[in-house]
Amino acid sequence: MRTAKRHSAGIAAHAVLAILATALAAGCGTTIQGEPDTKGESTTGQGASAEWNPCSQLPDDALRAAGADPSQKNTAVDAPGDRAFFRICAWDSLDGPFHIGVGSMVLAQDEWYDNSEVTGVTPRQINDRSGLTFYPDNGDQPIRQCYVSLPMASGSLFVDVDWQYSERDSLPESPPCELAVQHAQKLEPFLPD
């Protein structure tokens, strides 16, 4: 039996894979023994660090407004230290058997178009911001996860919804992009520009 905590960690792992695929496609360097390997590194994300951390800077009021349980935070992918390519946290939803993830990264929003780990990249208005929706291209059926990307001055943000695997038969739509959009609209006023 999967626990909510274990499943939330799975959400974060899927998000990291998608983000890393984007970073690798963009030519970002790797790390060798704690030092960056800059051979062949492009200028995309070079030396940059995700400045906004949803794990510590997203207020509980924002989470409650979006129907997330602030006490059920999963920080498995919240990189330690003050420099990170991305920051991701996930919370259990109070509205159903799914998890709500929020992340920030140094990559620009448009780089999702070039990410081979996701598909269905579609422009979508989220309140006053131009957003994108997309979902994992991993062959899972039904597709239980959908992301909403939003621009940010120093990179981009995303909100994702991941329906619990054990409850996949109750999934109202596959992929759950309308649900992700609803949560992104509620969280957007609390997210940085």
CSV table of C-alpha atoms in Angstrom, one decimal, residues 90-183:
chain,number,residue,atom,x,y,z
A,90,ALA,CA,4.1,19.0,-2.6
A,91,TRP,CA,1.1,19.0,-0.3
A,92,ASP,CA,-1.9,16.6,0.2
A,93,SER,CA,-5.1,18.0,-1.2
A,94,LEU,CA,-8.1,18.5,1.1
A,95,ASP,CA,-10.4,18.2,-1.9
A,96,GLY,CA,-9.7,14.7,-3.2
A,97,PRO,CA,-7.2,11.9,-3.6
A,98,PHE,CA,-4.4,13.9,-5.2
A,99,HIS,CA,-1.4,16.0,-4.3
A,100,ILE,CA,-0.6,19.6,-5.3
A,101,GLY,CA,3.0,20.4,-6.1
A,102,VAL,CA,4.5,23.9,-6.5
A,103,GLY,CA,8.0,24.5,-7.9
A,104,SER,CA,10.3,27.2,-9.2
A,105,MET,CA,13.3,26.8,-11.5
A,106,VAL,CA,15.8,28.9,-13.4
A,107,LEU,CA,14.7,27.7,-16.8
A,108,ALA,CA,12.3,29.9,-18.9
A,109,GLN,CA,8.7,28.8,-19.3
A,110,ASP,CA,9.2,28.4,-23.1
A,111,GLU,CA,11.7,25.6,-22.5
A,112,TRP,CA,8.9,23.2,-21.8
A,113,TYR,CA,8.2,23.1,-25.5
A,114,ASP,CA,11.6,21.4,-26.0
A,115,ASN,CA,11.2,18.9,-23.1
A,116,SER,CA,10.9,15.3,-24.4
A,117,GLU,CA,9.6,14.1,-21.1
A,118,VAL,CA,6.3,16.0,-21.4
A,119,THR,CA,3.6,16.3,-24.1
A,120,GLY,CA,0.5,18.3,-24.8
A,121,VAL,CA,2.1,21.7,-24.2
A,122,THR,CA,-0.7,24.1,-24.6
A,123,PRO,CA,-0.9,27.9,-23.9
A,124,ARG,CA,-3.4,28.6,-21.1
A,125,GLN,CA,-4.3,31.9,-19.5
A,126,ILE,CA,-4.0,31.7,-15.6
A,127,ASN,CA,-5.6,34.8,-14.2
A,128,ASP,CA,-3.5,37.7,-15.7
A,129,ARG,CA,-0.6,35.5,-16.7
A,130,SER,CA,0.2,33.5,-19.8
A,131,GLY,CA,0.7,30.0,-18.7
A,132,LEU,CA,1.2,26.5,-20.3
A,133,THR,CA,-0.3,23.2,-19.4
A,134,PHE,CA,1.4,19.9,-20.2
A,135,TYR,CA,1.7,16.3,-18.8
A,136,PRO,CA,4.2,13.5,-18.5
A,137,ASP,CA,4.9,11.5,-21.7
A,138,ASN,CA,5.6,8.2,-19.9
A,139,GLY,CA,2.9,6.0,-21.3
A,140,ASP,CA,0.9,5.7,-18.1
A,141,GLN,CA,-2.8,5.2,-18.6
A,142,PRO,CA,-4.8,6.9,-17.3
A,143,ILE,CA,-2.6,10.0,-17.2
A,144,ARG,CA,-2.8,11.1,-13.6
A,145,GLN,CA,-0.7,14.2,-13.6
A,146,CYS,CA,-0.8,17.6,-15.2
A,147,TYR,CA,1.4,20.7,-14.8
A,148,VAL,CA,0.7,24.4,-15.2
A,149,SER,CA,3.8,26.6,-15.9
A,150,LEU,CA,3.8,30.3,-15.2
A,151,PRO,CA,6.5,32.9,-16.0
A,152,MET,CA,8.7,34.4,-13.4
A,153,ALA,CA,11.3,37.2,-13.8
A,154,SER,CA,14.1,34.9,-12.9
A,155,GLY,CA,12.9,31.6,-14.4
A,156,SER,CA,9.5,30.0,-14.2
A,157,LEU,CA,7.1,28.4,-11.8
A,158,PHE,CA,4.8,25.4,-12.0
A,159,VAL,CA,1.8,24.0,-10.2
A,160,ASP,CA,1.0,20.3,-10.7
A,161,VAL,CA,-1.8,18.0,-9.7
A,162,ASP,CA,-1.0,14.2,-9.3
A,163,TRP,CA,-4.0,11.9,-8.7
A,164,GLN,CA,-3.2,9.0,-6.4
A,165,TYR,CA,-2.5,5.8,-8.3
A,166,SER,CA,-4.7,3.7,-5.9
A,167,GLU,CA,-7.6,6.0,-6.8
A,168,ARG,CA,-7.0,6.2,-10.6
A,169,ASP,CA,-10.5,4.7,-11.3
A,170,SER,CA,-12.1,7.8,-9.8
A,171,LEU,CA,-10.0,10.3,-11.9
A,172,PRO,CA,-12.5,12.8,-13.4
A,173,GLU,CA,-10.4,13.6,-16.4
A,174,SER,CA,-7.1,12.2,-17.9
A,175,PRO,CA,-4.9,14.1,-17.8
A,176,PRO,CA,-6.3,16.2,-14.9
A,177,CYS,CA,-5.4,19.6,-16.5
A,178,GLU,CA,-8.6,21.4,-15.6
A,179,LEU,CA,-8.0,20.5,-12.0
A,180,ALA,CA,-4.4,21.7,-12.2
A,181,VAL,CA,-5.6,25.0,-13.8
A,182,GLN,CA,-8.1,25.5,-11.0
A,183,HIS,CA,-5.4,25.1,-8.4
